[in-house]
Amino acid sequence: MSAPESAEKLSMHVDPTERAWIRASIVILVVFAVSVTIAGFMLGIQVPTTEQRVNPQTVQDALPWSEPGVREIVAGEQYDVYIVSKRFFYEPGTIEVPAGAEVTFYVTSTDVQHGFKIGDTNVNFMVIPGQVSTLTHTFDDPGTYDYICTEYCGLGHAVMFGSVTVTP
Ligand code: CUA
């Protein structure tokens, strides 16, 4: 009588420490889920995404990549920017957008892997030949923001940069 009873008790037993950690793990998961939701939907923090796949050999044969640069979608409010990364420069090397506008960057490479980081912003991603990387940013303050290559791409890596001029 007593043997099966004690076996049942044994199988049901959860150590208090283990129970505490199971609860802590659930709390941590909830905290993470809430943090990610706040970061994504309230703070607007984005993960760089692969917009599309392209052929790096032929990508510049057609629009928009044959004429990289700024496209005005809504004057003063919304702009698309197409930038081609090459050893060891960006095409175009300078762009101009107005302050307060929503600017979406589309960046690709025709040769090797590069980086794309705009100073004083959260725009920072890898540029991989065959892919288009994209992020959206709103420049609130007028000024000059340099974009630099953050992935070693060869001897000229250190001089690979461009700049965004944000006008009032
Ligand atoms: Cu391009 Cu480093």
Coordinates of N, CA and C and ligand atoms in Angstrom, one line a residue, residues 86 88 90 113-115 149-154 157 160, ligand 1:
K86 N 30.6 50.0 -54.1 CA 31.6 49.4 -55.0 C 33.0 49.6 -54.3
F88 N 36.1 51.5 -54.2 CA 35.9 51.7 -52.8 C 35.1 53.0 -52.6
Y90 N 30.8 54.9 -52.8 CA 29.4 54.7 -52.9 C 28.9 55.5 -54.1
Q113 N 31.4 42.2 -50.3 CA 30.6 42.6 -49.2 C 31.1 43.9 -48.6
H114 N 30.2 44.8 -48.4 CA 30.5 46.1 -47.8 C 29.6 46.3 -46.6
G115 N 29.8 47.5 -45.9 CA 28.9 47.8 -44.8 C 28.3 49.2 -45.1
C149 N 31.8 52.7 -44.8 CA 31.8 51.2 -44.9 C 32.3 50.6 -43.7
T150 N 31.6 49.6 -43.1 CA 31.9 49.0 -41.8 C 32.4 47.6 -42.0
E151 N 32.5 47.1 -43.2 CA 33.0 45.7 -43.4 C 34.3 45.8 -44.3
Y152 N 35.4 45.2 -43.8 CA 36.6 45.3 -44.6 C 36.4 44.7 -46.0
C153 N 36.7 45.5 -47.0 CA 36.4 45.1 -48.4 C 37.6 45.2 -49.3
G154 N 38.8 45.5 -48.7 CA 40.0 45.6 -49.5 C 40.8 46.8 -49.1
H157 N 39.3 50.2 -48.2 CA 38.1 50.2 -47.3 C 38.1 51.5 -46.4
M160 N 36.3 54.5 -47.9 CA 35.0 54.3 -48.5 C 34.0 55.0 -47.7
Ligands
CUA1 CU1 33.5 48.8 -48.6 CU2 34.8 48.4 -46.7

